[in-house]
mmCIF file of C-alpha atoms in Angstrom:
data_model
loop_
_atom_site.group_PDB
_atom_site.id
_atom_site.type_symbol
_atom_site.label_atom_id
_atom_site.label_comp_id
_atom_site.label_asym_id
_atom_site.label_seq_id
_atom_site.Cartn_x
_atom_site.Cartn_y
_atom_site.Cartn_z
ATOM 1 C CA MET K 68 -5.471 18.848 -10.978
ATOM 2 C CA LEU K 69 -2.462 17.248 -12.726
ATOM 3 C CA ILE K 70 -4.060 13.812 -12.357
ATOM 4 C CA LYS K 71 -7.206 15.035 -14.107
ATOM 5 C CA ILE K 72 -5.265 16.809 -16.891
ATOM 6 C CA GLU K 73 -3.132 13.765 -17.715
ATOM 7 C CA SER K 74 -5.789 11.075 -17.835
ATOM 8 C CA LYS K 75 -9.510 10.589 -17.597
ATOM 9 C CA GLY K 76 -11.164 9.305 -14.485
ATOM 10 C CA PRO K 77 -11.612 10.466 -10.901
ATOM 11 C CA CYS K 78 -8.690 12.041 -9.020
ATOM 12 C CA VAL K 79 -9.395 9.973 -5.922
ATOM 13 C CA TYR K 80 -9.421 6.215 -6.293
ATOM 14 C CA LYS K 81 -11.549 4.063 -3.992
ATOM 15 C CA GLN K 82 -10.755 0.433 -3.302
ATOM 16 C CA VAL K 83 -12.098 -2.165 -0.868
ATOM 17 C CA ARG K 84 -9.387 -3.302 1.524
ATOM 18 C CA VAL K 85 -9.303 -5.751 4.401
ATOM 19 C CA GLY K 86 -8.635 -4.521 7.917
ATOM 20 C CA LYS K 87 -8.460 -5.983 11.394
ATOM 21 C CA LEU K 88 -9.992 -9.447 11.669
ATOM 22 C CA GLY K 89 -11.158 -9.351 8.050
ATOM 23 C CA ARG K 90 -13.303 -6.203 8.285
ATOM 24 C CA ARG K 91 -13.789 -4.682 4.819
ATOM 25 C CA PHE K 92 -13.598 -0.918 4.290
ATOM 26 C CA THR K 93 -13.157 1.559 1.443
ATOM 27 C CA MET K 94 -9.628 2.943 1.248
ATOM 28 C CA TYR K 95 -8.865 6.157 -0.620
ATOM 29 C CA LYS K 96 -5.823 7.091 -2.710
ATOM 30 C CA PHE K 97 -4.987 9.658 -5.345
ATOM 31 C CA ARG K 98 -5.315 7.823 -8.656
ATOM 32 C CA SER K 99 -1.896 7.006 -10.113
ATOM 33 C CA MET K 100 -2.938 4.686 -12.946
ATOM 34 C CA TYR K 101 -4.853 4.931 -16.168
ATOM 35 C CA THR K 102 -8.408 3.643 -15.873
ATOM 36 C CA ALA K 103 -9.228 0.462 -17.806
ATOM 37 C CA ASP K 104 -11.300 2.428 -20.325
ATOM 38 C CA ASP K 105 -8.462 4.890 -21.098
ATOM 39 C CA PRO K 106 -6.812 4.338 -24.522
ATOM 40 C CA LYS K 107 -3.391 4.552 -22.813
ATOM 41 C CA PHE K 108 -4.228 1.695 -20.421
ATOM 42 C CA SER K 109 -2.109 -1.420 -20.799
ATOM 43 C CA ALA K 110 -2.327 -4.285 -18.315
ATOM 44 C CA PRO K 111 0.948 -5.717 -17.004
ATOM 45 C CA ASP K 112 1.944 -9.289 -17.715
ATOM 46 C CA PRO K 113 1.360 -11.136 -14.389
ATOM 47 C CA SER K 114 4.453 -13.280 -15.039
ATOM 48 C CA GLU K 115 6.600 -10.119 -14.914
ATOM 49 C CA SER K 116 5.881 -9.303 -11.262
ATOM 50 C CA ASN K 117 8.985 -8.140 -9.408
ATOM 51 C CA ARG K 118 7.717 -9.750 -6.221
ATOM 52 C CA GLU K 119 6.969 -13.341 -5.391
ATOM 53 C CA GLY K 120 3.927 -14.369 -3.445
ATOM 54 C CA VAL K 121 0.388 -13.154 -3.043
ATOM 55 C CA CYS K 122 1.082 -9.445 -3.511
ATOM 56 C CA ALA K 123 2.290 -8.711 -7.073
ATOM 57 C CA LYS K 124 4.415 -5.601 -7.710
ATOM 58 C CA PHE K 125 5.599 -4.335 -11.076
ATOM 59 C CA ARG K 126 8.634 -2.034 -11.147
ATOM 60 C CA ASN K 127 7.695 -0.886 -14.677
ATOM 61 C CA ASP K 128 3.907 -1.085 -14.474
ATOM 62 C CA PRO K 129 2.443 0.178 -17.802
ATOM 63 C CA ARG K 130 -0.762 1.279 -16.053
ATOM 64 C CA ILE K 131 0.995 4.046 -14.106
ATOM 65 C CA THR K 132 0.692 7.601 -15.441
ATOM 66 C CA THR K 133 3.561 10.097 -15.498
ATOM 67 C CA VAL K 134 2.045 12.028 -12.592
ATOM 68 C CA GLY K 135 1.356 8.678 -10.931
ATOM 69 C CA ARG K 136 5.048 7.729 -10.975
ATOM 70 C CA PHE K 137 5.890 10.870 -9.037
ATOM 71 C CA ILE K 138 3.056 10.667 -6.499
ATOM 72 C CA ARG K 139 3.741 6.961 -5.889
ATOM 73 C CA LYS K 140 7.495 7.484 -5.548
ATOM 74 C CA TYR K 141 6.965 10.063 -2.799
ATOM 75 C CA SER K 142 3.797 8.457 -1.349
ATOM 76 C CA VAL K 143 1.662 11.517 -2.151
ATOM 77 C CA ASP K 144 -0.955 9.074 -3.475
ATOM 78 C CA GLU K 145 -1.449 7.846 0.108
ATOM 79 C CA LEU K 146 -2.508 11.229 1.557
ATOM 80 C CA PRO K 147 -6.275 10.608 1.162
ATOM 81 C CA GLN K 148 -5.850 7.732 3.617
ATOM 82 C CA LEU K 149 -5.653 10.355 6.347
ATOM 83 C CA PHE K 150 -9.439 10.472 5.827
ATOM 84 C CA ASN K 151 -9.487 6.715 6.563
ATOM 85 C CA VAL K 152 -7.523 7.397 9.763
ATOM 86 C CA VAL K 153 -9.941 10.154 10.846
ATOM 87 C CA CYS K 154 -12.922 7.865 10.110
ATOM 88 C CA GLY K 155 -11.386 5.055 12.190
ATOM 89 C CA ASP K 156 -10.877 2.623 9.297
ATOM 90 C CA MET K 157 -7.086 2.700 9.751
ATOM 91 C CA LEU K 158 -4.468 3.885 12.219
ATOM 92 C CA LEU K 159 -1.371 5.894 11.373
ATOM 93 C CA ILE K 160 0.791 2.842 12.125
ATOM 94 C CA GLY K 161 0.136 -0.823 11.440
ATOM 95 C CA PRO K 162 0.329 -3.418 8.682
ATOM 96 C CA ARG K 163 -0.854 -2.152 5.290
ATOM 97 C CA PRO K 164 -4.444 -3.106 4.450
ATOM 98 C CA ALA K 165 -4.534 -5.831 1.814
ATOM 99 C CA LEU K 166 -6.754 -6.339 -1.193
ATOM 100 C CA GLU K 167 -9.572 -8.865 -0.812
ATOM 101 C CA LYS K 168 -8.091 -11.094 -3.543
ATOM 102 C CA GLU K 169 -4.763 -11.158 -1.672
ATOM 103 C CA VAL K 170 -6.385 -12.099 1.645
ATOM 104 C CA ASN K 171 -8.382 -14.840 -0.103
ATOM 105 C CA ALA K 172 -5.049 -16.351 -1.224
ATOM 106 C CA TYR K 173 -3.350 -16.113 2.213
ATOM 107 C CA GLN K 174 -1.994 -19.182 3.938
ATOM 108 C CA VAL K 175 -3.176 -19.661 7.542
ATOM 109 C CA ASN K 176 -0.006 -18.131 9.058
ATOM 110 C CA GLU K 177 -0.340 -15.048 6.796
ATOM 111 C CA LEU K 178 -3.785 -14.256 8.230
ATOM 112 C CA GLU K 179 -2.040 -13.252 11.472
ATOM 113 C CA ARG K 180 -1.208 -9.888 9.876
ATOM 114 C CA LEU K 181 -4.925 -9.086 10.246
ATOM 115 C CA ASN K 182 -4.753 -9.393 14.053
ATOM 116 C CA CYS K 183 -4.405 -5.634 14.543
ATOM 117 C CA GLU K 184 -5.641 -2.411 13.001
ATOM 118 C CA GLN K 185 -4.136 -1.683 9.602
ATOM 119 C CA GLY K 186 -2.075 1.464 9.108
ATOM 120 C CA LEU K 187 -0.879 4.190 6.805
ATOM 121 C CA THR K 188 2.754 3.416 7.635
ATOM 122 C CA GLY K 189 4.418 0.616 9.532
ATOM 123 C CA LEU K 190 7.478 -1.508 10.132
ATOM 124 C CA TRP K 191 7.319 -3.006 6.627
ATOM 125 C CA GLN K 192 7.183 0.429 4.974
ATOM 126 C CA VAL K 193 10.299 1.643 6.813
ATOM 127 C CA THR K 194 12.174 -1.620 6.186
ATOM 128 C CA GLY K 195 12.106 -1.823 2.413
ATOM 129 C CA ARG K 196 8.523 -1.695 1.152
ATOM 130 C CA ALA K 197 8.198 -3.277 -2.297
ATOM 131 C CA ASP K 198 11.874 -4.316 -2.260
ATOM 132 C CA THR K 199 10.952 -7.055 0.230
ATOM 133 C CA THR K 200 9.313 -10.375 -0.502
ATOM 134 C CA PHE K 201 5.750 -10.997 0.606
ATOM 135 C CA GLN K 202 7.058 -13.448 3.217
ATOM 136 C CA GLN K 203 9.354 -10.728 4.604
ATOM 137 C CA GLN K 204 6.393 -8.342 4.716
ATOM 138 C CA VAL K 205 4.347 -10.895 6.678
ATOM 139 C CA MET K 206 7.272 -11.504 9.048
ATOM 140 C CA LEU K 207 7.697 -7.740 9.640
ATOM 141 C CA ASP K 208 3.949 -7.323 10.215
ATOM 142 C CA LYS K 209 3.955 -10.171 12.757
ATOM 143 C CA LEU K 210 7.021 -8.686 14.460
ATOM 144 C CA TYR K 211 5.236 -5.341 14.705
ATOM 145 C CA ILE K 212 2.085 -6.947 16.134
ATOM 146 C CA GLU K 213 4.059 -8.962 18.722
ATOM 147 C CA ASN K 214 6.080 -5.912 19.862
ATOM 148 C CA GLN K 215 3.493 -3.165 19.444
ATOM 149 C CA SER K 216 4.278 -0.208 21.705
ATOM 150 C CA PHE K 217 4.100 3.566 21.819
ATOM 151 C CA THR K 218 7.928 3.733 21.590
ATOM 152 C CA GLN K 219 8.016 1.507 18.511
ATOM 153 C CA ASP K 220 5.274 3.605 16.870
ATOM 154 C CA ILE K 221 7.273 6.823 17.478
ATOM 155 C CA LYS K 222 10.369 5.185 15.932
ATOM 156 C CA ILE K 223 8.341 4.130 12.876
ATOM 157 C CA ILE K 224 6.906 7.638 12.442
ATOM 158 C CA LEU K 225 10.416 9.127 12.651
ATOM 159 C CA LYS K 226 11.719 6.614 10.081
ATOM 160 C CA THR K 227 8.774 7.178 7.723
ATOM 161 C CA VAL K 228 9.801 10.709 6.692
ATOM 162 C CA PRO K 229 13.303 9.768 5.417
ATOM 163 C CA CYS K 230 11.874 6.646 3.747
ATOM 164 C CA VAL K 231 9.270 8.676 1.880
ATOM 165 C CA LEU K 232 11.735 11.398 0.887
ATOM 166 C CA GLY K 233 14.314 8.803 -0.187
ATOM 167 C CA ALA K 234 11.629 6.879 -2.107
ATOM 168 C CA ARG K 235 13.299 3.585 -1.198
ATOM 169 C CA GLY K 236 11.235 0.602 -2.337
ATOM 170 C CA ALA K 237 8.504 2.804 -3.833
ATOM 171 C CA TYR K 238 7.216 2.000 -7.302
#
């Protein structure tokens, strides 16, 4: 309700993401940004990304609403992805699903992160999230894929709660 009160547009945002072996699917999130047709919308300057590589991140993204800052900080915006998990588009644990434009810009070695099902949380999320470089994210995703196990998944789930509550690397 707060999303709808603060800005126009749908409360749930849909976006095409890339999953295992390049399979496209619609991922759901609570909308945390102004829509492009909102008078408050202001696009970020691409040269001001706080992250090098394919996946741009903006610590002070002008598109993010006040409610959006809170729900992103504590990962509340990700809750609709539980629907993606139930539908079989994602797992609870695995590399984060990428945008199509990001995957189209991947180097050959970066495509390896698509060799398993994508997840709601994963090794990258509990190891720094947006505070890592894209190359570190790829390395962590590959490490997860190479060492995938039930024990590692339990450890990641247990680490996810303090990471979300501490909001480390979330913006």
